[in-house]
Short mmCIF file of C-alpha atoms in Angstrom, two decimals:
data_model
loop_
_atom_site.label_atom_id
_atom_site.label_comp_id
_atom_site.label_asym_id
_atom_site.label_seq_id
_atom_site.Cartn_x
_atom_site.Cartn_y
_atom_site.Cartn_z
CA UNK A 1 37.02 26.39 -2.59
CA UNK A 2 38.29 22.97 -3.14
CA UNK A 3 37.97 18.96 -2.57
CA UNK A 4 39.70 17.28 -0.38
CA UNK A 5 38.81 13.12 0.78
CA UNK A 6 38.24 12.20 4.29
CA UNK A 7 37.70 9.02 5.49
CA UNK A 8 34.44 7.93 7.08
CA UNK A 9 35.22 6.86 10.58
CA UNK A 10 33.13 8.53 13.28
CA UNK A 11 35.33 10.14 15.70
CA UNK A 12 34.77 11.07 19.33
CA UNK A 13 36.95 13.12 21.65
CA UNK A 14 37.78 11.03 24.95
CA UNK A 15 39.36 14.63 26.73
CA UNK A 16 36.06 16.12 26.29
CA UNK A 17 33.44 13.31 25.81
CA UNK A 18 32.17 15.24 23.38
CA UNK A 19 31.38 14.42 19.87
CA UNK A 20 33.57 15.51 16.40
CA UNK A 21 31.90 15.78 13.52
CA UNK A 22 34.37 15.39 11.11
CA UNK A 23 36.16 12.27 9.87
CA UNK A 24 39.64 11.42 11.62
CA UNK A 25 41.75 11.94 7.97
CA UNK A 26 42.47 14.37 6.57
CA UNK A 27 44.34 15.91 3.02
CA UNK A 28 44.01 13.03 1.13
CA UNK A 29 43.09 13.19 -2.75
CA UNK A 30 41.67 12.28 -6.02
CA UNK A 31 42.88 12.55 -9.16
CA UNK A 32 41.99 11.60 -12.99
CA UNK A 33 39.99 9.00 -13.35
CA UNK A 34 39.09 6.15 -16.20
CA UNK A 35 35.65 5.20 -16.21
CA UNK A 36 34.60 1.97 -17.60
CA UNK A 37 31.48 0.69 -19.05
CA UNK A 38 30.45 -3.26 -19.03
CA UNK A 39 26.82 -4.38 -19.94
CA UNK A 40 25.52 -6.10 -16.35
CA UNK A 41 22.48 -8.48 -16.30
CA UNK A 42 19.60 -8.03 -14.04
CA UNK A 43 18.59 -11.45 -11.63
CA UNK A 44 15.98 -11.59 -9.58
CA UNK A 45 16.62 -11.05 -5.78
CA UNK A 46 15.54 -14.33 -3.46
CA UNK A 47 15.66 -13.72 -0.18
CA UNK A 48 14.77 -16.25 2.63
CA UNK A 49 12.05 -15.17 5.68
CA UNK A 50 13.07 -16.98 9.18
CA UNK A 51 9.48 -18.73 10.24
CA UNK A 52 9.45 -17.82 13.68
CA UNK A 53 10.84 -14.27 13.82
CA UNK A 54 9.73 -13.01 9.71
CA UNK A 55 13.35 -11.74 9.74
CA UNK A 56 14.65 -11.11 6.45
CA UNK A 57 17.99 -12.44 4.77
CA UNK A 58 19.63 -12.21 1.48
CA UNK A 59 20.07 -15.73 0.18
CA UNK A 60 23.50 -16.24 -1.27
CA UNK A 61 22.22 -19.56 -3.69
CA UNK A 62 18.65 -19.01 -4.24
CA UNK A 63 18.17 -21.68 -1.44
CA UNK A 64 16.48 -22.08 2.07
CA UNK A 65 17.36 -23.79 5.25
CA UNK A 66 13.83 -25.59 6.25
CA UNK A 67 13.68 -23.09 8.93
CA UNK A 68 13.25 -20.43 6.12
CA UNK A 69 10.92 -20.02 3.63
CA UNK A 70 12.64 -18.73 0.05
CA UNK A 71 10.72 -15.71 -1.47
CA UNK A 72 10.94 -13.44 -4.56
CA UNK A 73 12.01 -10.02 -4.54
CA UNK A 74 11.66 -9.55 -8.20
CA UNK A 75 13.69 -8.27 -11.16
CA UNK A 76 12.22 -5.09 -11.88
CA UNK A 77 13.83 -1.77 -10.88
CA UNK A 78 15.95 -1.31 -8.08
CA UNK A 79 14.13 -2.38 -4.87
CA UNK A 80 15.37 -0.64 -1.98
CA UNK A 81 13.30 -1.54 0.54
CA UNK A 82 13.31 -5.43 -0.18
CA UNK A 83 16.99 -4.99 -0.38
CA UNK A 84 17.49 -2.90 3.24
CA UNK A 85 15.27 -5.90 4.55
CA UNK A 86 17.34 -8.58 3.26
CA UNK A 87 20.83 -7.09 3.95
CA UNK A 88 20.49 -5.13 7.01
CA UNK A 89 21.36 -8.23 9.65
CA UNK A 90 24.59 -8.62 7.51
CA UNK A 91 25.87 -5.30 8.09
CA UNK A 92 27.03 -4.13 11.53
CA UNK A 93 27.99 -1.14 13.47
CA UNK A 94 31.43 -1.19 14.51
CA UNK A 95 32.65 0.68 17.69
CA UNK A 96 36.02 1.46 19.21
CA UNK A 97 37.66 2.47 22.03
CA UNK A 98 41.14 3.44 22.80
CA UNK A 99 43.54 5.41 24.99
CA UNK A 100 43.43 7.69 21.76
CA UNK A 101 39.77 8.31 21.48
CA UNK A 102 36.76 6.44 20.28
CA UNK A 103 35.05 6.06 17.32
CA UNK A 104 32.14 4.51 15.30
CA UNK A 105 32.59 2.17 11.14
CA UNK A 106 30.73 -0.23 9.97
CA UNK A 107 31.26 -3.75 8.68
CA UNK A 108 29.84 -6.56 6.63
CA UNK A 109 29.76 -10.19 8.03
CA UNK A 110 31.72 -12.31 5.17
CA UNK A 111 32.24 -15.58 6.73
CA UNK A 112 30.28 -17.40 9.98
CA UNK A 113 30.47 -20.95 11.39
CA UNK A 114 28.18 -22.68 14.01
CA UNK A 115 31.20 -20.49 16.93
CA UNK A 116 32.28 -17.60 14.93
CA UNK A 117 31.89 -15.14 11.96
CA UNK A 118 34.69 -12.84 10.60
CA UNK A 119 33.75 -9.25 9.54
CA UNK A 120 35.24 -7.22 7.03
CA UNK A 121 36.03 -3.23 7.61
CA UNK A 122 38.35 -0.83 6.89
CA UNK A 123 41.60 -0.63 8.83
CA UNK A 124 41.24 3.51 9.46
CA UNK A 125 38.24 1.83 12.00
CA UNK A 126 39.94 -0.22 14.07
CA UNK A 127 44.02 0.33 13.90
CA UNK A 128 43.54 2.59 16.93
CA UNK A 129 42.51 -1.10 18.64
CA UNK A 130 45.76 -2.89 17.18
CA UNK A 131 47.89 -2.76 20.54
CA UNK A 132 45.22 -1.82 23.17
CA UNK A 133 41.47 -0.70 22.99
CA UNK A 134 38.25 -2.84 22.73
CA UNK A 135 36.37 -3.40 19.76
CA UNK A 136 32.16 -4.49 20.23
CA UNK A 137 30.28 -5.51 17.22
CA UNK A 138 26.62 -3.98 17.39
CA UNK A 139 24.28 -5.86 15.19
CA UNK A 140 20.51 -4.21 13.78
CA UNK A 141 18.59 -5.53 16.53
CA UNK A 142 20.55 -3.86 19.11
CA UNK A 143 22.30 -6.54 20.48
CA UNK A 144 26.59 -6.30 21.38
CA UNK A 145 29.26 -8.31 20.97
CA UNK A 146 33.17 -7.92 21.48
CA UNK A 147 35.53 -8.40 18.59
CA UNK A 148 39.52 -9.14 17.85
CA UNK A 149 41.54 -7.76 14.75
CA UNK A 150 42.39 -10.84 13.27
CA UNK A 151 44.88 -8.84 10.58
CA UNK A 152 44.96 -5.40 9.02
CA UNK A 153 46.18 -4.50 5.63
CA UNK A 154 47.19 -0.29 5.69
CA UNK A 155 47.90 -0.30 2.08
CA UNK A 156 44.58 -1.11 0.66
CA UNK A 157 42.71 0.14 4.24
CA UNK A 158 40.95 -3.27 5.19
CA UNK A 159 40.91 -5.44 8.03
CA UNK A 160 39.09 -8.41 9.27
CA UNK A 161 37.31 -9.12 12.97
CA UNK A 162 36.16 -11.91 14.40
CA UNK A 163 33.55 -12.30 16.74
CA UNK A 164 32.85 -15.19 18.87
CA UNK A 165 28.95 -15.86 17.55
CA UNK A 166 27.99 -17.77 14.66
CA UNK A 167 25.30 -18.75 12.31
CA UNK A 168 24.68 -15.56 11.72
CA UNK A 169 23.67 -14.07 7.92
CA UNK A 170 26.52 -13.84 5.89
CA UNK A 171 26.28 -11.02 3.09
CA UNK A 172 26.40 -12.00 -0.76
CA UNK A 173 29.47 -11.15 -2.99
CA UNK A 174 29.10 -9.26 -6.23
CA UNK A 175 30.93 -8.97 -9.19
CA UNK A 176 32.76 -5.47 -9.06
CA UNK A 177 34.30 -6.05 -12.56
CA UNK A 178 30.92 -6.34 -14.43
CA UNK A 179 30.06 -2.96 -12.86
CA UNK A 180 28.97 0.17 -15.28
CA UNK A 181 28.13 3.80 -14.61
CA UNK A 182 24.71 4.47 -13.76
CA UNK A 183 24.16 1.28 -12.31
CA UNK A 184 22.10 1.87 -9.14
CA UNK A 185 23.09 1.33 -6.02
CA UNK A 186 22.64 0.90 -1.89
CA UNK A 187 24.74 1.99 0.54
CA UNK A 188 24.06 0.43 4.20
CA UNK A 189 26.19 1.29 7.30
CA UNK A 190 26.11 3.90 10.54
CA UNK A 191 26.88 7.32 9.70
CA UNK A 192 27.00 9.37 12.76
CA UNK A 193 26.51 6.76 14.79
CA UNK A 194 23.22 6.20 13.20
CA UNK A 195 23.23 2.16 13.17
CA UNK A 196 21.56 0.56 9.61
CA UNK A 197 20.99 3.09 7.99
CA UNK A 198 20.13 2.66 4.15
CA UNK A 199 20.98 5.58 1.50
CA UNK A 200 20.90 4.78 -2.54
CA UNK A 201 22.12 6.42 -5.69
CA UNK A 202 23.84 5.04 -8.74
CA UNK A 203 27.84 4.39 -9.51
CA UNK A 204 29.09 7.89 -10.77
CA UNK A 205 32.63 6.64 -12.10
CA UNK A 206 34.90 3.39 -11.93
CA UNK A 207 38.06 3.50 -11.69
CA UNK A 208 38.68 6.57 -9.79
CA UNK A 209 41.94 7.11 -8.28
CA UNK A 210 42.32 7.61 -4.27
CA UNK A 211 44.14 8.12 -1.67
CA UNK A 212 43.65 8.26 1.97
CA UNK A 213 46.04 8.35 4.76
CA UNK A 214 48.74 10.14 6.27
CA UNK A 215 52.20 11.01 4.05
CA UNK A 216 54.22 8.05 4.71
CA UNK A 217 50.88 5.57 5.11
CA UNK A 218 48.79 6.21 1.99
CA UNK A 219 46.37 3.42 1.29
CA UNK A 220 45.59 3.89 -2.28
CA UNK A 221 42.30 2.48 -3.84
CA UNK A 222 40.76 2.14 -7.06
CA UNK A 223 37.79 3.55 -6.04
CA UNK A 224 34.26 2.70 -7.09
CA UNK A 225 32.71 6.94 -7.04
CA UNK A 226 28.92 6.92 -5.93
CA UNK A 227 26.02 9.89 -5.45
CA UNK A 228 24.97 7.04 -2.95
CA UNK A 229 25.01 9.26 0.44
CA UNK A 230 27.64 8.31 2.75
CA UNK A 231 29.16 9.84 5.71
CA UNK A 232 31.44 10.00 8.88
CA UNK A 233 31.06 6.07 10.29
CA UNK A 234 30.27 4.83 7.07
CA UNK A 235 33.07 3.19 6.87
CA UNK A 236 33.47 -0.30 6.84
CA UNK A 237 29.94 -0.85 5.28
CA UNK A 238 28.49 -2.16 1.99
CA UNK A 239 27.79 -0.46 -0.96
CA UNK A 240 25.42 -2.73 -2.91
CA UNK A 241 24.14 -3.43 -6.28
CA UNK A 242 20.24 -3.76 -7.36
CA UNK A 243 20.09 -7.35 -6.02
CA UNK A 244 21.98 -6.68 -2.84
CA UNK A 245 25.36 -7.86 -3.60
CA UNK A 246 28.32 -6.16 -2.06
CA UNK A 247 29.97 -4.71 -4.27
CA UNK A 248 32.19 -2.39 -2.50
CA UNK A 249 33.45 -1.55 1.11
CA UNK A 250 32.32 2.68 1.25
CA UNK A 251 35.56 4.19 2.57
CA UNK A 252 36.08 8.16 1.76
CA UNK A 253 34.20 10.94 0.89
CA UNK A 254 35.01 14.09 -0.57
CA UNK A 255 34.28 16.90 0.73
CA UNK A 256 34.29 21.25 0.37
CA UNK A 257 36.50 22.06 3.27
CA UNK A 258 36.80 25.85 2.49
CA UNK A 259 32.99 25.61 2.76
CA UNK A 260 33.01 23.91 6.05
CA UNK A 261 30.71 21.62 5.15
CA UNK A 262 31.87 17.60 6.60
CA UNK A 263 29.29 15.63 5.26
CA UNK A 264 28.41 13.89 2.12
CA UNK A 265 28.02 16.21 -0.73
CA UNK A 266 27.74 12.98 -3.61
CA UNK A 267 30.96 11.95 -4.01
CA UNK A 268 31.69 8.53 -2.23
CA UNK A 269 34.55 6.51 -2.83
CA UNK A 270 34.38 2.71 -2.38
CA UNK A 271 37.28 -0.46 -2.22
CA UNK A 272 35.79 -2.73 -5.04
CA UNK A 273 34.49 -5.86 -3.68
CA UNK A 274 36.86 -8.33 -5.89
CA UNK A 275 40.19 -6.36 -4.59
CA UNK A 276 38.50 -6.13 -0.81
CA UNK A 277 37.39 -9.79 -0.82
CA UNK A 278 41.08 -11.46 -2.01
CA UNK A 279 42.18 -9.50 0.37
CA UNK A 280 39.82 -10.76 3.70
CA UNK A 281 40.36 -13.61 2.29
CA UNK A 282 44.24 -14.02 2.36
CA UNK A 283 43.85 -12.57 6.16
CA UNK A 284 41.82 -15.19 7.02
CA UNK A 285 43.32 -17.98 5.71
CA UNK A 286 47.19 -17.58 5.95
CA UNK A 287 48.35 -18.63 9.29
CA UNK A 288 50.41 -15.32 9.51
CA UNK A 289 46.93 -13.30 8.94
CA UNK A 290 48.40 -10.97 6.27
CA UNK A 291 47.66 -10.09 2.55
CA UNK A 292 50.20 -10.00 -0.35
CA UNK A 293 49.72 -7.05 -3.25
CA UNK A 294 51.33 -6.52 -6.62
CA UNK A 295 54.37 -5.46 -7.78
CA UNK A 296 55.68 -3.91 -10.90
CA UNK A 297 59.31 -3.78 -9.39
CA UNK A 298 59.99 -0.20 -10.24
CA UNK A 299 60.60 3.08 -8.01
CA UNK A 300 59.09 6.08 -9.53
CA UNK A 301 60.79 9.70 -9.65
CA UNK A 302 58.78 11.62 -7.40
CA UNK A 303 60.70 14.74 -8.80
CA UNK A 304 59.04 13.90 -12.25
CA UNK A 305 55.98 16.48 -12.69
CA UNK A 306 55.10 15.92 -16.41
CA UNK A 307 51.93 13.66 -17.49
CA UNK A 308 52.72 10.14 -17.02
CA UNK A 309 54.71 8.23 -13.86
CA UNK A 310 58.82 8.04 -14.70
CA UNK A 311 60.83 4.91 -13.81
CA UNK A 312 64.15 5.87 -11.24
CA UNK A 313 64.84 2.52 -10.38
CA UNK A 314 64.10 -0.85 -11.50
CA UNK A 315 63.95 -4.04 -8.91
CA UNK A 316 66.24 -6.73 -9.85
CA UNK A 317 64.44 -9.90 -10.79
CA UNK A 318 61.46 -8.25 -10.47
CA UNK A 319 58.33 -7.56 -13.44
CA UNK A 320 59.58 -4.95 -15.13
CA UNK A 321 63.20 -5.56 -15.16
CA UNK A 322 62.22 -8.92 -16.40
CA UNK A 323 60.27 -7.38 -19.24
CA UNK A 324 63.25 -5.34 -20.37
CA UNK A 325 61.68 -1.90 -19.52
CA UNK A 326 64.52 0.20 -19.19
CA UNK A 327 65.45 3.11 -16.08
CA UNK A 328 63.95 6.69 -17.23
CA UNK A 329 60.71 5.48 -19.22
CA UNK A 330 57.86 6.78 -18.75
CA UNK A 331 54.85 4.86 -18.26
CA UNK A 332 51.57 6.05 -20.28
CA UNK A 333 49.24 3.47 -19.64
CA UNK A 334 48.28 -0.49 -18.22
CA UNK A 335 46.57 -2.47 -19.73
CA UNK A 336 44.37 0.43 -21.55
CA UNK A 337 44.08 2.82 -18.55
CA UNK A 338 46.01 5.98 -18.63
CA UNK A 339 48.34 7.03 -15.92
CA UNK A 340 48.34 10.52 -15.42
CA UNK A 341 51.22 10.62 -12.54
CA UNK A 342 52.71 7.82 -10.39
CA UNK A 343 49.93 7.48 -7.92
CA UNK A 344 47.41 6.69 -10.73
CA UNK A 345 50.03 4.44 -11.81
CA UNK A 346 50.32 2.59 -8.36
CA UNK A 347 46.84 2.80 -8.03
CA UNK A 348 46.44 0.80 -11.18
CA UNK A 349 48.81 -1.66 -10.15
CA UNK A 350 47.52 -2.24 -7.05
CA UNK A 351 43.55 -3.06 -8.61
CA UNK A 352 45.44 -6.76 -9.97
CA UNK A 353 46.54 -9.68 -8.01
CA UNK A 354 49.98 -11.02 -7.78
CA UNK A 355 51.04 -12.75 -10.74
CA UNK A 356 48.45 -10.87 -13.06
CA UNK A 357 50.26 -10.07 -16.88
CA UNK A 358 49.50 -6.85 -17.78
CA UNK A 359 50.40 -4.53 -20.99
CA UNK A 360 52.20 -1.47 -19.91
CA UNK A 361 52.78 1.58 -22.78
CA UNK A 362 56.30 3.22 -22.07
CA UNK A 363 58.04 6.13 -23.62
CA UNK A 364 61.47 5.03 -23.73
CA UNK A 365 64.19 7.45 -22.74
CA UNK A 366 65.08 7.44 -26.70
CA UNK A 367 61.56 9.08 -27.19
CA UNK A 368 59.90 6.48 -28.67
CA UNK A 369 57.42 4.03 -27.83
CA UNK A 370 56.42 0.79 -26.65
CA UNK A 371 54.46 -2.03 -25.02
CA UNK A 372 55.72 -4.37 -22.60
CA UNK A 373 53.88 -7.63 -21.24
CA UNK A 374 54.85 -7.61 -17.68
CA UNK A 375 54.22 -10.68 -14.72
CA UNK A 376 53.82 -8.45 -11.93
CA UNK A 377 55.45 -9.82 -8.34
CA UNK A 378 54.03 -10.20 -4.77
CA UNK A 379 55.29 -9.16 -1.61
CA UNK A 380 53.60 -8.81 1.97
CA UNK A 381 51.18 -6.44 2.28
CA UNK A 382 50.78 -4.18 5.52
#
């Protein structure tokens, strides 16, 4: 028996019309881990109630249009059902259809104006739309829209839609760095098809690395791991702290294949909300519609199978060559975090922004060691 990651789109078969119950990925994987602990303060959770309809929405500045009246959800423990109520109109089923198939994610509404509002999801959702296929937006009250891919990033699994509707309720960035295990949690989104649905739990590790993908297209994440139950067409949707802040976009789930079992089993892996939100936000706003990631300029030995990620190659002009970290070191650790291969390593890499300095431990090929400040590069990311 063993783990393997799939990702949480729900699938359907268009040659039969009938439904798959397993997510569209498969033989992706985890491996080591860091977890992190960071005291986080507890705020109360204001939410604002719509006059006419009693409709609930999370309010983003502790503030009211006059149409809304600004209520207190408390600071207490975890309120679940205050924060379903609040957050639930910000989340949204997302379904697909192609000449491939169809298929069912989920998405959070991150930006609206009085025309539009952009959505943010996971590319494994929609990149069967990206040459031909419809997208349609269903929000909690039933109602369905069409959407357009406005860009797609493969290596960290996001995209952004837009959908020609605004003023809609816009859902309320956390901090994913301030996160610590235990912390509880909310996960909202449409597993199975099963639009809004609400699960909770608590953060079970930080830092976690993941990949997902075919060999060739591996989006690698430094995952946020939750006992938060998630499932097929999860993806896309918000996992959420105690006072309904996104905190992460739910993405994969692990799962006992030589048990045959497809669902959750309490391990859920999430795109933290500070990496996902740069991100939508560099698709948005860049007229190409694209993203940029980090670079540490190096190309690692993929023959190498001792601990730690060996440098073939270095990239001239690039961070490390810059730094003076010479070809055949081996890299033990960033900025505190130990790699225990290359894809932790790229995985690590990939959790900073472009220009980011960060403090990489090398073994040098003399066999001794030491640190090197490194300005990591940019490049398109797609």
């Amino acid at each position: 028996m063993y783990l393997s990651l799939r990702s949480l789109k729900r699938s359907f078969a268009r040659s039969t019309g009938m439904k798959i119950g397993v997510g569209f990925l498969l033989g992706a994987f985890v491996v080591g881990g860091v977890a992190t602990a960071v005291t986080s303060t507890t705020v109360a959770v204001k939410a604002c109630v719509d006059n006419r309809t009693q409709a609930m929405y999370l309010s983003t500045d502790g503030t009211c249009s006059k149409r809304r009246t600004l209520v207190d959800l408390g600071t207490g423990g975890m309120n679940v059902k205050a924060i379903a109520a609040a957050v639930t109109p910000s989340v949204v089923s997302v379904n697909v259809t192609s000449a491939s198939g169809s298929g069912t994610g989920s998405g959070s509404i991150i930006r609206t104006s009085a025309s539009s509002s952009y959505i943010l999801t996971n590319n494994h959702v929609v990149e069967s739309a990206a040459t031909s296929g419809t997208i349609t937006v269903e929000f909690n009250n039933g109602d369905t829209i069409g959407a357009t891919i406005v860009g797609r990033d493969t290596t960290y699994d996001l995209a952004v839609i837009q959908i020609m509707k605004g003023n809609l309720p816009v859902i309320s960035f956390g901090d994913s760095s301030t996160l610590s295990i235990g912390d509880p949690v909310v996960a909202i989104g449409s597993p199975l098809g099963l639009a809004s649905t609400v699960t909770s739990g608590i953060i079970s590790a930080l830092n976690r690395p993941v990949t997902t993908g075919s060999v060739g297209a591996e989006s690698y994440i430094d995952a946020i791991q939750t006992d938060a139950a998630i499932n097929p067409g999860n993806s896309g949707g918000a996992l959420l702290d105690g006072q309904g802040r996104i905190i992460g976009v739910n993405s994969a789930i692990a799962t006992l294949t030589s048990g045959g079992q497809s669902g959750s089993i309490g391990l859920g892996f999430s795109i933290p909300i500070n990496q996902a939100k740069r991100i939508a936000n560099e698709i948005i706003d860049t007229p190409t519609h694209t993203a940029t990631r980090p670079v540490l300029g190096v190309f690692f030995d993929p023959s190498y199978t001792g601990s730690g990620a060996k440098i073939a190659k270095l990239v001239p002009s690039e961070g490390a060559s810059n730094a003076g970290i010479p070809i055949g070191s081996i890299i033990r650790s960033i900025d505190g975090f130990k790699v225990a291969d290359q894809v932790s390593a790229i995985v690590r890499i990939r959790s900073y922004a472009p220009g980011a300095i960060v403090s990489v431990v090398v073994d040098l090929p003399t066999g001794t060691s030491k640190t090197f400040k490194v300005t990591l590069g940019s490049t398109s990311s797609q």
